[in-house]
C-alpha atoms as an extended CHARMM CRD file, in Angstrom:
* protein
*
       244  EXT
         1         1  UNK       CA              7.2100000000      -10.7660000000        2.1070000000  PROA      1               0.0000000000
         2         2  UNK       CA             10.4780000000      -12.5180000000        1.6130000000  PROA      2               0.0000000000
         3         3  UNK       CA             13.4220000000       -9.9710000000        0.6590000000  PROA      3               0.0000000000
         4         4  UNK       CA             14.1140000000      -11.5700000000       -2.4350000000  PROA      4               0.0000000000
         5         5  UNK       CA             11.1380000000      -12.2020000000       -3.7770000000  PROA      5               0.0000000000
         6         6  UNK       CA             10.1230000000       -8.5000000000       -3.3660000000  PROA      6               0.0000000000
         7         7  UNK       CA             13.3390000000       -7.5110000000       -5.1330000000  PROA      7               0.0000000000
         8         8  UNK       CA             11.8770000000       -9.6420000000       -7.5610000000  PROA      8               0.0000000000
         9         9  UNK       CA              8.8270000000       -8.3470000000       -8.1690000000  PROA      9               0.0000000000
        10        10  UNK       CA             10.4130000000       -4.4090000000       -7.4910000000  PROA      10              0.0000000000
        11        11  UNK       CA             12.6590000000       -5.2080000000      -10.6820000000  PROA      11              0.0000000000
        12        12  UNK       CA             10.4400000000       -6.6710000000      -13.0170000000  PROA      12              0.0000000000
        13        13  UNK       CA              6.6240000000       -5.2020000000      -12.1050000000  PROA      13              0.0000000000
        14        14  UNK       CA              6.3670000000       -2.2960000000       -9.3100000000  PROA      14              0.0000000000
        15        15  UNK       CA              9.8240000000        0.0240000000      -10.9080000000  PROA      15              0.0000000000
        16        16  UNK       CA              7.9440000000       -0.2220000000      -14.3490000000  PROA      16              0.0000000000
        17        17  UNK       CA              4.0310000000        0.0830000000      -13.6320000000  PROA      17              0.0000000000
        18        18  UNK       CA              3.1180000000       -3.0290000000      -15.2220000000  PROA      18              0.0000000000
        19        19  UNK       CA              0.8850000000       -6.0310000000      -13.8710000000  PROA      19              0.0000000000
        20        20  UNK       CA              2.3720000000       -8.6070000000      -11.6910000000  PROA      20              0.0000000000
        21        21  UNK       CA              0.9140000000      -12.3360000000      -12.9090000000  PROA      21              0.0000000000
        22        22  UNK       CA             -0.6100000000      -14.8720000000      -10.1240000000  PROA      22              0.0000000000
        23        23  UNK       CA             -0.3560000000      -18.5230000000      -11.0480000000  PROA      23              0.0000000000
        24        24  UNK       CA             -3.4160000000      -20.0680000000       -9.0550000000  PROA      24              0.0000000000
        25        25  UNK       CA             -4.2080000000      -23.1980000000       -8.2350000000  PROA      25              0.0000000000
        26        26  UNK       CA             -7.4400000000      -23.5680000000       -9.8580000000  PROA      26              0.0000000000
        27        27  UNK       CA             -8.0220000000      -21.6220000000      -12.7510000000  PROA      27              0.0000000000
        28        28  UNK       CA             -6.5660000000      -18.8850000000      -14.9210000000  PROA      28              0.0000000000
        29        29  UNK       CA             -3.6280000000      -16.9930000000      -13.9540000000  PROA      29              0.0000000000
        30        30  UNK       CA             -4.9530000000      -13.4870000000      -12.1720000000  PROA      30              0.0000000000
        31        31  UNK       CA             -3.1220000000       -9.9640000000      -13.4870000000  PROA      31              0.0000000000
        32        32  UNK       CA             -2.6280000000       -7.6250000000       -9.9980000000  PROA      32              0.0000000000
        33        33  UNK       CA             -2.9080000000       -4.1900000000      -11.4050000000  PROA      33              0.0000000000
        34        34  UNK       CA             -1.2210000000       -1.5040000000      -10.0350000000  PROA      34              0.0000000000
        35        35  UNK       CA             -3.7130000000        0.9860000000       -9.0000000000  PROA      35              0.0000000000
        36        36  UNK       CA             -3.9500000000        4.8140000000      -11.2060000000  PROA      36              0.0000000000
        37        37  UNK       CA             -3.7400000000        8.1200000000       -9.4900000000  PROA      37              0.0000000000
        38        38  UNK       CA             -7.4150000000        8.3740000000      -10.7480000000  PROA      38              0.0000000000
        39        39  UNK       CA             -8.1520000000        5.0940000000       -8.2450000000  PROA      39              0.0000000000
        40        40  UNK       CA             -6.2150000000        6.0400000000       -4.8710000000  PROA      40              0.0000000000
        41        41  UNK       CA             -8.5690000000        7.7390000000       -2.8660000000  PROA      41              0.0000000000
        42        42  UNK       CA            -11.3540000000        4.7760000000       -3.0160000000  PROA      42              0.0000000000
        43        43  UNK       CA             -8.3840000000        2.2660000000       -2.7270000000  PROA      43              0.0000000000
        44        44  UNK       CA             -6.8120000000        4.5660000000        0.1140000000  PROA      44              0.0000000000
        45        45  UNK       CA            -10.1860000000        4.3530000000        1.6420000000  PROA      45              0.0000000000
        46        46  UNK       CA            -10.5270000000        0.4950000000        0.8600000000  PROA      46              0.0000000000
        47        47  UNK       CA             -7.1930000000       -0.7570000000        1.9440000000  PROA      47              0.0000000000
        48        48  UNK       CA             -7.8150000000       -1.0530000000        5.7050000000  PROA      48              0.0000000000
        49        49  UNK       CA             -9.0980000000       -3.9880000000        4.9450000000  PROA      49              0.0000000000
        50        50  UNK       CA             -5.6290000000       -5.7320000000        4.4680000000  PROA      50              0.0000000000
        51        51  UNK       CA             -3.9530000000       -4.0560000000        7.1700000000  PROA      51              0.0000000000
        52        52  UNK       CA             -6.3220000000       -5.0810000000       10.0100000000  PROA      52              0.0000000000
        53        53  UNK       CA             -3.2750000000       -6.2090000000       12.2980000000  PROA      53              0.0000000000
        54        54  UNK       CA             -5.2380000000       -9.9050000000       13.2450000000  PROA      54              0.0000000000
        55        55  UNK       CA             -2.3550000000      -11.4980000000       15.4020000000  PROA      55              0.0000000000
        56        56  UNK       CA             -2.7230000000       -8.9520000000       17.8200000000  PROA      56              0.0000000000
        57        57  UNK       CA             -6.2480000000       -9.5470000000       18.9140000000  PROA      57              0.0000000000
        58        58  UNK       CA             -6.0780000000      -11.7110000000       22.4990000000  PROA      58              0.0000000000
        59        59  UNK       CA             -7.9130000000      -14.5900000000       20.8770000000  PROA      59              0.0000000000
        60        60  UNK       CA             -5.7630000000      -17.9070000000       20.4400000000  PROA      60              0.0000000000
        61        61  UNK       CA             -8.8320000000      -18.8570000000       17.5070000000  PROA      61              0.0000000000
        62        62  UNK       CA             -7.9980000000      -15.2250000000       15.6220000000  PROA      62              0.0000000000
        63        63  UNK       CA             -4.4560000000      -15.7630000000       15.7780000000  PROA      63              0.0000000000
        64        64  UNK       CA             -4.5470000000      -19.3820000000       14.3130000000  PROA      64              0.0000000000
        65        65  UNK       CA             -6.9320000000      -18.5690000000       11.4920000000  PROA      65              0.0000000000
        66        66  UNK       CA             -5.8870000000      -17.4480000000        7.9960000000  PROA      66              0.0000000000
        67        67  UNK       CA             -6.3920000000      -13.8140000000        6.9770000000  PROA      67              0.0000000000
        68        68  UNK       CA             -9.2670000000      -14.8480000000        4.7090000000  PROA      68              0.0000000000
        69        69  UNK       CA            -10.7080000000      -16.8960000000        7.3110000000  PROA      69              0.0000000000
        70        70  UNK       CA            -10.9240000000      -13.6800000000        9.7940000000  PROA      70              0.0000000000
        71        71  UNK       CA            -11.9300000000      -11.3160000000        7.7190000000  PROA      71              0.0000000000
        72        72  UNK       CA            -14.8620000000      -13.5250000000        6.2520000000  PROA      72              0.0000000000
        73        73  UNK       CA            -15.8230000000      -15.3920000000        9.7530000000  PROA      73              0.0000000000
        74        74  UNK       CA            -14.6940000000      -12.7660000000       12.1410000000  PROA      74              0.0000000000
        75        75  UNK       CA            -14.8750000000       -8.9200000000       10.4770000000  PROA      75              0.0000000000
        76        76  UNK       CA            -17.5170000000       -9.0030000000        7.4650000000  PROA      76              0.0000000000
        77        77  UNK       CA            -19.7960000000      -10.8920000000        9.2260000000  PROA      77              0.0000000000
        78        78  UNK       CA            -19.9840000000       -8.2740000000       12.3180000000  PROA      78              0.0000000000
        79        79  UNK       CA            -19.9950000000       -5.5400000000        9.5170000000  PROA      79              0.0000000000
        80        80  UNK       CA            -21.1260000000       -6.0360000000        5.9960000000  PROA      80              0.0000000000
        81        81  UNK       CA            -19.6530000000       -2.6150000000        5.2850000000  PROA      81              0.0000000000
        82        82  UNK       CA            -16.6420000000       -4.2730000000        5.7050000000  PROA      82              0.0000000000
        83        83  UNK       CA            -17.1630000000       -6.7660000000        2.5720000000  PROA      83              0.0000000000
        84        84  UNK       CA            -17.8040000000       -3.9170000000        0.4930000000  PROA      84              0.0000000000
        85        85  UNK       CA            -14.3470000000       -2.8050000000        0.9930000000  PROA      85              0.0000000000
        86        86  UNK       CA            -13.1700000000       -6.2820000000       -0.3980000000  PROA      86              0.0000000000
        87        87  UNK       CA            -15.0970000000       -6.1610000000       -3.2810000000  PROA      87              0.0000000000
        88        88  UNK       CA            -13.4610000000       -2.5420000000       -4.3240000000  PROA      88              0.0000000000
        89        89  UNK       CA            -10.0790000000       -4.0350000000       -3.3920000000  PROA      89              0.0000000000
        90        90  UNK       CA            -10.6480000000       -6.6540000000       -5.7620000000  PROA      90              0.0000000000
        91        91  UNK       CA            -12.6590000000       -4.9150000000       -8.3180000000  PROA      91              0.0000000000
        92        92  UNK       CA             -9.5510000000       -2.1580000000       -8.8640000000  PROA      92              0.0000000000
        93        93  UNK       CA             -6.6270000000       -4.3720000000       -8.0570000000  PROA      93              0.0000000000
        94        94  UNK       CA             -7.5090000000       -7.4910000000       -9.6330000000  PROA      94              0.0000000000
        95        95  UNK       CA            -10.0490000000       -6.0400000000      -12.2170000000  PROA      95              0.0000000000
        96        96  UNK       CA            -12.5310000000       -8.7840000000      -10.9820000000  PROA      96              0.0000000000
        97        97  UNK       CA            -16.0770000000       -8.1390000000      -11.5300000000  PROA      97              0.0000000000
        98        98  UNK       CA            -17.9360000000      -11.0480000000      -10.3450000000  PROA      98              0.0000000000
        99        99  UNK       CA            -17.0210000000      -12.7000000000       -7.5410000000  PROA      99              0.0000000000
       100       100  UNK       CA            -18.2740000000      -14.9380000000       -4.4970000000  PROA      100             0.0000000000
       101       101  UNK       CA            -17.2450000000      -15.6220000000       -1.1520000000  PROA      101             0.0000000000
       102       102  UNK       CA            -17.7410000000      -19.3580000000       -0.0140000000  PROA      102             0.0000000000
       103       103  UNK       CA            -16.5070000000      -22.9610000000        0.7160000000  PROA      103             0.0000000000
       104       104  UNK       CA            -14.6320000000      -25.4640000000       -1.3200000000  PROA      104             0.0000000000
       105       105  UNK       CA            -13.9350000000      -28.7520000000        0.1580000000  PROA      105             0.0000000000
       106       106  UNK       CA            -14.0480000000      -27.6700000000        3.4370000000  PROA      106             0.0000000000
       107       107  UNK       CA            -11.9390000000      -24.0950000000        3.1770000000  PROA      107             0.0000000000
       108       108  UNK       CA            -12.8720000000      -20.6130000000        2.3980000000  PROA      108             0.0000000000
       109       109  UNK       CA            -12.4390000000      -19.2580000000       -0.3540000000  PROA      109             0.0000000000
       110       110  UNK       CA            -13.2240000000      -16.3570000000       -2.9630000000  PROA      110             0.0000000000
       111       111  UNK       CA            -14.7510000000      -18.0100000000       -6.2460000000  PROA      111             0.0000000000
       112       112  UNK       CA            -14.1440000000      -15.3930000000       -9.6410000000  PROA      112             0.0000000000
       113       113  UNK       CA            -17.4280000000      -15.9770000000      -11.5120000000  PROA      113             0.0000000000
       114       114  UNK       CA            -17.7620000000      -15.0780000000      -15.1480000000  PROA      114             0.0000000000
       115       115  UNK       CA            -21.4470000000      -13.1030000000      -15.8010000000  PROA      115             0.0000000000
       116       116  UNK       CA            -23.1800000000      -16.0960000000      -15.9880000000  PROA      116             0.0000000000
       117       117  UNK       CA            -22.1000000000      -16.9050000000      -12.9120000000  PROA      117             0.0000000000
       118       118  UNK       CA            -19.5440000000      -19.9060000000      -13.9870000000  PROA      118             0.0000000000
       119       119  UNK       CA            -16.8060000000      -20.4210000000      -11.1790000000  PROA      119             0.0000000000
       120       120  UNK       CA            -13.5350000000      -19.5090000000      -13.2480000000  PROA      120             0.0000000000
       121       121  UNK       CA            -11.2370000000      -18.9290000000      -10.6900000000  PROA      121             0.0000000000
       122       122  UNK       CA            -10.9440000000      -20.2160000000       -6.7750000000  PROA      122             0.0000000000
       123       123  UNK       CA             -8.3320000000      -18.1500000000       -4.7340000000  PROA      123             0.0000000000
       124       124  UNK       CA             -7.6180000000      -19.8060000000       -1.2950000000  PROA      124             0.0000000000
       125       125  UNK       CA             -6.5620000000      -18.2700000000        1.7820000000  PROA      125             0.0000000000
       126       126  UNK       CA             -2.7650000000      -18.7710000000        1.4540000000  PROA      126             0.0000000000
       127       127  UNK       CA             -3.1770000000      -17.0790000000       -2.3890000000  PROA      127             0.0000000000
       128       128  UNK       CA             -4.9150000000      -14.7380000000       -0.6620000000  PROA      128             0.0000000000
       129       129  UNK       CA             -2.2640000000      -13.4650000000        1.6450000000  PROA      129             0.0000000000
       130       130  UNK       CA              0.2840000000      -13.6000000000       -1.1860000000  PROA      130             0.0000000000
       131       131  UNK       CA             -1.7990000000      -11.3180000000       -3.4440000000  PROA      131             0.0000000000
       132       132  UNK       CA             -2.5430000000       -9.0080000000       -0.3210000000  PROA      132             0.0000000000
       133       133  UNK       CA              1.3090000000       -8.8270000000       -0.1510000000  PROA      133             0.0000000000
       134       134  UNK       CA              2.0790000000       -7.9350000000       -3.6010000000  PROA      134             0.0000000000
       135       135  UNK       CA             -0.9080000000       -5.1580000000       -3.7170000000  PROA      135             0.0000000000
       136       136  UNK       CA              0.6400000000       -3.3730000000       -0.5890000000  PROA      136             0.0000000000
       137       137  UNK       CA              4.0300000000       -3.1900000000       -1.7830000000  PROA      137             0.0000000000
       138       138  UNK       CA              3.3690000000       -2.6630000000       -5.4590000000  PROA      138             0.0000000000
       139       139  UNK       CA              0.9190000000        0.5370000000       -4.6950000000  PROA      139             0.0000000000
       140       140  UNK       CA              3.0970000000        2.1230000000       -1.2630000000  PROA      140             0.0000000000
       141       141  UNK       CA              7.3150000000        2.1400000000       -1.8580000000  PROA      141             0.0000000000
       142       142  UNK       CA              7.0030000000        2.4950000000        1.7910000000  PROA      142             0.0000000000
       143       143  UNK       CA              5.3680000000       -0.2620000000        3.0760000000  PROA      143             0.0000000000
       144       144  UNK       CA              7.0840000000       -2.1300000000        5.8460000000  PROA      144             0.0000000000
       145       145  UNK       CA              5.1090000000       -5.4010000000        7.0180000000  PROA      145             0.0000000000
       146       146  UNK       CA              7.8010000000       -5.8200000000        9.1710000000  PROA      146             0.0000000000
       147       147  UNK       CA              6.1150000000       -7.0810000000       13.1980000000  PROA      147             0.0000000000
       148       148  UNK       CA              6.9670000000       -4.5850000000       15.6480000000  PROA      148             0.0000000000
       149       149  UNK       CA              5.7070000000       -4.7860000000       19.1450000000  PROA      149             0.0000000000
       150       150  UNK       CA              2.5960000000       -2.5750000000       19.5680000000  PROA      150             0.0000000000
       151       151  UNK       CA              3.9170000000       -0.7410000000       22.4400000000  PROA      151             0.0000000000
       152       152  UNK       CA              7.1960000000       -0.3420000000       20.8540000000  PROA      152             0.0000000000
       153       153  UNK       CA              4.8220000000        1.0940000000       17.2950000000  PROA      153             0.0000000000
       154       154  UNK       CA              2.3530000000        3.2470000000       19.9010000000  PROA      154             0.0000000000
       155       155  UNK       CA              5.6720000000        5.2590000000       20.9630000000  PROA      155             0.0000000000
       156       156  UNK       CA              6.7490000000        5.8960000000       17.2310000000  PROA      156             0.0000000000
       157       157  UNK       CA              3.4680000000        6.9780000000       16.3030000000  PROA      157             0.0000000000
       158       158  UNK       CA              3.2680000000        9.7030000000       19.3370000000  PROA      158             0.0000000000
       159       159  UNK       CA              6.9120000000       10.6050000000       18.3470000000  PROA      159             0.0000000000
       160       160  UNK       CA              6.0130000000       11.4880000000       14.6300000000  PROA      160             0.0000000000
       161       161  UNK       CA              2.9870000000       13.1580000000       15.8000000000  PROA      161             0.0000000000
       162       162  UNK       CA              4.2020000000       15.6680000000       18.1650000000  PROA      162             0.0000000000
       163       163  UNK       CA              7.1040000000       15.9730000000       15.8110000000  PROA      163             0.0000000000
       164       164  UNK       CA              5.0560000000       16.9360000000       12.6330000000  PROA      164             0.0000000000
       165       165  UNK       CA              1.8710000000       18.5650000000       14.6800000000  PROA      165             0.0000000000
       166       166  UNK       CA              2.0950000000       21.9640000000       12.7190000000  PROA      166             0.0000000000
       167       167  UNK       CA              2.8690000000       20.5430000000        9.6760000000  PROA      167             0.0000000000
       168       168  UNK       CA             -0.1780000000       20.2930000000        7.3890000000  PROA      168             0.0000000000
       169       169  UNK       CA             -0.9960000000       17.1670000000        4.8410000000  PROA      169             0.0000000000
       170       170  UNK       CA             -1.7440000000       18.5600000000        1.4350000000  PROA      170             0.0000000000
       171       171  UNK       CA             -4.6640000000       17.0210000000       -0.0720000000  PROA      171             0.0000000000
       172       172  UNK       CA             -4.7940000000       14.8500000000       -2.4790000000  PROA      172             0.0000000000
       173       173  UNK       CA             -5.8970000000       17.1830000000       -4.9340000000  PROA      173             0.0000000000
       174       174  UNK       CA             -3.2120000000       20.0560000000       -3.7680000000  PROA      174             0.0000000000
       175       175  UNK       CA             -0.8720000000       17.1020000000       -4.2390000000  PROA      175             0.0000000000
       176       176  UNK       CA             -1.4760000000       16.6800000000       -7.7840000000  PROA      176             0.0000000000
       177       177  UNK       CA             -2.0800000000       20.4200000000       -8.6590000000  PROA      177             0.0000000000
       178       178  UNK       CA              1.6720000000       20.5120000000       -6.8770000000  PROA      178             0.0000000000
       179       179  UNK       CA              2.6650000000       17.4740000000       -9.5170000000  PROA      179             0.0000000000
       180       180  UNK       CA              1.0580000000       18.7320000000      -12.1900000000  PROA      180             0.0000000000
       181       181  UNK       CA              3.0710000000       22.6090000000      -11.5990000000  PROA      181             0.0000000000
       182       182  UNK       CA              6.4770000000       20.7260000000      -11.5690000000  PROA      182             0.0000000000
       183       183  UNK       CA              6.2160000000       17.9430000000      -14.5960000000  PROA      183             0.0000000000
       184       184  UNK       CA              3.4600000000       19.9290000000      -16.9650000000  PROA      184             0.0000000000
       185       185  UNK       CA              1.0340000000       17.0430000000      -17.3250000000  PROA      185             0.0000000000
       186       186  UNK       CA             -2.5550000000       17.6500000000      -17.0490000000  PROA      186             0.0000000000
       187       187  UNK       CA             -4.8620000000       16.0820000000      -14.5650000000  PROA      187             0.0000000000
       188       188  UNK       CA             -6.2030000000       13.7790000000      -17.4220000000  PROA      188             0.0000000000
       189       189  UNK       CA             -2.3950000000       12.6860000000      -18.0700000000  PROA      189             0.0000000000
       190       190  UNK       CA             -2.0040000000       12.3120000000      -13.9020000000  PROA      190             0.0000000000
       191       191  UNK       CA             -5.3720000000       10.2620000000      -13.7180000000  PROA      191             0.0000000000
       192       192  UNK       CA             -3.7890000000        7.4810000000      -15.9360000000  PROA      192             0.0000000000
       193       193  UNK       CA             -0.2180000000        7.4580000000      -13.8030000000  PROA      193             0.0000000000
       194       194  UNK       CA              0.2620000000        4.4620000000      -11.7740000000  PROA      194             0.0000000000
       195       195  UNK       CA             -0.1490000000        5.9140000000       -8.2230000000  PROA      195             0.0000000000
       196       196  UNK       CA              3.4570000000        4.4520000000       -7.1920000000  PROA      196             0.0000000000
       197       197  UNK       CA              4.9470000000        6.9160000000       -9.7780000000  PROA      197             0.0000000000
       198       198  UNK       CA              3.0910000000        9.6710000000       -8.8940000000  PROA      198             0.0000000000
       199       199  UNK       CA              3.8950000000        9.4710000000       -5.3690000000  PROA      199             0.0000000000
       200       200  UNK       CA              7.6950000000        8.9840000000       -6.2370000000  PROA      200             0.0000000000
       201       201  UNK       CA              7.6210000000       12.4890000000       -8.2720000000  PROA      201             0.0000000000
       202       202  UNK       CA              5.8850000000       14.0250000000       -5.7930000000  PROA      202             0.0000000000
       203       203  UNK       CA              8.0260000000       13.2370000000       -2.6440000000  PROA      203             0.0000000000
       204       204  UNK       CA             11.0650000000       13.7160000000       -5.0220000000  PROA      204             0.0000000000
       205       205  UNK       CA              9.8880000000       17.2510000000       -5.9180000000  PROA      205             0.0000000000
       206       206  UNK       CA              9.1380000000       18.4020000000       -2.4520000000  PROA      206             0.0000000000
       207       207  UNK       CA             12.7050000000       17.1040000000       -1.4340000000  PROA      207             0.0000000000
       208       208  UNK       CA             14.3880000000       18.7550000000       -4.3200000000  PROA      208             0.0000000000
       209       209  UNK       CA             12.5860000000       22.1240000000       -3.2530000000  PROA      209             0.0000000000
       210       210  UNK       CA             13.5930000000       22.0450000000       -0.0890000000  PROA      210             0.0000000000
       211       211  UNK       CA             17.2180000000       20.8890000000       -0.4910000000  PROA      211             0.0000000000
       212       212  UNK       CA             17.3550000000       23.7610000000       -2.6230000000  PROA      212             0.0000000000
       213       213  UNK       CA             16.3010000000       25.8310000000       -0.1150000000  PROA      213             0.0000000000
       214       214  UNK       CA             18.8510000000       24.5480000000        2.7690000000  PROA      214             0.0000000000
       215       215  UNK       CA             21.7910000000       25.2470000000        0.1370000000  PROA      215             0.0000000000
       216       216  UNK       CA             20.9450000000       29.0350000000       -0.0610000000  PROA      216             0.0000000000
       217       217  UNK       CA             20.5420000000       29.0150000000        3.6840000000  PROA      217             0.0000000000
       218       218  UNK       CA             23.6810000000       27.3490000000        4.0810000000  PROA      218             0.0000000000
       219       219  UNK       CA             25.5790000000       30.2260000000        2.0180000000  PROA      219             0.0000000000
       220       220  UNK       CA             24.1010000000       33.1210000000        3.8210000000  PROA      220             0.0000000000
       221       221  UNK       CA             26.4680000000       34.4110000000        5.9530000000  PROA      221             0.0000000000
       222       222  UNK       CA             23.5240000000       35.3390000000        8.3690000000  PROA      222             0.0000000000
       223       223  UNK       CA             22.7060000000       31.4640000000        9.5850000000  PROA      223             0.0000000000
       224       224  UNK       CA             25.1440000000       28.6260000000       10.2710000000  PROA      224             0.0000000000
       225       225  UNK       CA             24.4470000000       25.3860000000        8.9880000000  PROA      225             0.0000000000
       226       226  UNK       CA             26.2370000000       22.7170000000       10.6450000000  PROA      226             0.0000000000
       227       227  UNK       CA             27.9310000000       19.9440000000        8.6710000000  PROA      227             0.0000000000
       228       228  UNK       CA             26.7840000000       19.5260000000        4.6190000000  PROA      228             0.0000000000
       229       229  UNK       CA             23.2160000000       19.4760000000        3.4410000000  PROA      229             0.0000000000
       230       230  UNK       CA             23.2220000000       16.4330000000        0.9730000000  PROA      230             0.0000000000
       231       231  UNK       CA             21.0080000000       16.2360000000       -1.9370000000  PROA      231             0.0000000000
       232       232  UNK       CA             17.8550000000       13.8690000000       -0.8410000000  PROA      232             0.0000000000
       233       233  UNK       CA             18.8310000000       11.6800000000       -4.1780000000  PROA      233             0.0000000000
       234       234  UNK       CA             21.6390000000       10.5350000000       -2.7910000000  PROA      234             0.0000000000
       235       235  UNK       CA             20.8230000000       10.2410000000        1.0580000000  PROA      235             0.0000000000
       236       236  UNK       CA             20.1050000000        6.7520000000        2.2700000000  PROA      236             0.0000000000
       237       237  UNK       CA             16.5830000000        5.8130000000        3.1520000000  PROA      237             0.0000000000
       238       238  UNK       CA             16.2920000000        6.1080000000        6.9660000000  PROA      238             0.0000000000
       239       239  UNK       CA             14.2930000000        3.5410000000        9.0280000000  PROA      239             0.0000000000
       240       240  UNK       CA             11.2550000000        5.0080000000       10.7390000000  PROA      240             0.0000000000
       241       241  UNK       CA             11.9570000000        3.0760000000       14.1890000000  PROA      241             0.0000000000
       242       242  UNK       CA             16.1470000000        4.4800000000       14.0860000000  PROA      242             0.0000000000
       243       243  UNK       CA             15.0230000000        8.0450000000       14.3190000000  PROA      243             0.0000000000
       244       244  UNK       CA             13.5560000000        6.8910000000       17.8610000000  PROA      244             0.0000000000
């Protein structure tokens, strides 16, 4: 996504948990929802769907096809599993109930239907990869769509993981029970968070712990800590490929 444009959208939609509105070209304008804490793990689970990395499959047709195109030509059609994961994505992002996957004039398409089964709205393919944009960045303040070379991304990957191999992921549930400890809200008042938020207090309360932690190392006089520790607030955000 463009720089400015996802300053744009940072500003005015993801920073304050509120909808982000898609002008079509056909039809009503759609509302892209952030998703609720309550929603992650089936969108967790769904999301693979977008991030399918297409232009890296050694197939000159893949490469020149839209993302629609490939996943409805190319991925659901090997694996109807695979559909169902579009239909959650668009059921809990776009709050889209009805819909169909077909043609119009020529180009595919996803046709919102109302219960009767009324077309209402048509999203193409290039709508299609603008709204997949927006949904990744709006729901993960760390999402970097960014093309790196696969071998360069294959020796980042091994780097984190021998780096962090004895470090255990909380679950999700430890994550909120951790949440819940430091800001007093129940898990009914965590359900209805926007999952964005959530993830912000959560990575901001593990930081704060252990920067508290570093500071009462660093004035033992049994250890010697080398330099300042600096509170994770007010460190800049490092890039994942510098590190390596």
């Amino acid at each position: 996504m463009d720089k400015n444009k996802l300053e744009f959208y940072e500003i005015n939609y993801f920073a304050n948990g509120l909808d982000v509105p898609y002008k079509l070209r056909k039809g009503e304008n759609l509302s892209i929802k952030p998703i609720l804490v309550k929603d992650f793990l089936r969108y967790d689970y769904a999301k693979e769907i977008l991030l399918i990395s297409k232009n890296e499959i050694n197939d000159i047709k893949i490469i020149q096809e839209s993302y629609l195109d490939f996943l409805i030509n190319d991925i659901c059609k090997k694996d109807k599993d695979q559909l169902d994961l579009l239909y959650i994505i668009l059921h809990l992002c776009l709050g889209l109930e009805y819909v169909s996957i077909g043609k119009d004039n020529g180009r595919t398409c996803i046709a919102v239907c109302d219960k009767d089964n009324k077309v209402k709205q048509i999203i193409y393919s290039k709508e299609f990869d603008d709204i997949k944009d927006i949904i990744l960045h709006q729901n993960d303040i760390n999402y970097d769509d960014r093309y790196v070379n696969p071998e360069v991304r294959e020796v980042m990957e091994e780097y984190y993981r021998v780096k962090y191999k004895d470090i255990v992921s909380p679950s999700f549930e430890k994550r909120k029970a951790f949440v819940s400890s430091k800001t007093g809200l129940i898990t009914k008042q965590l359900n209805e968070m926007p999952y964005r938020e959530f993830d912000m207090i959560y990575h901001a309360s593990v930081d704060s712990e252990i920067y508290i932690g570093q500071k009462i190392i660093q004035a033992s006089e049994k250890y010697e800590v080398k330099g300042d520790v600096s509170h994770p607030l007010f460190t800049p955000d490092k890039d994942p490929y510098s590190e390596i």
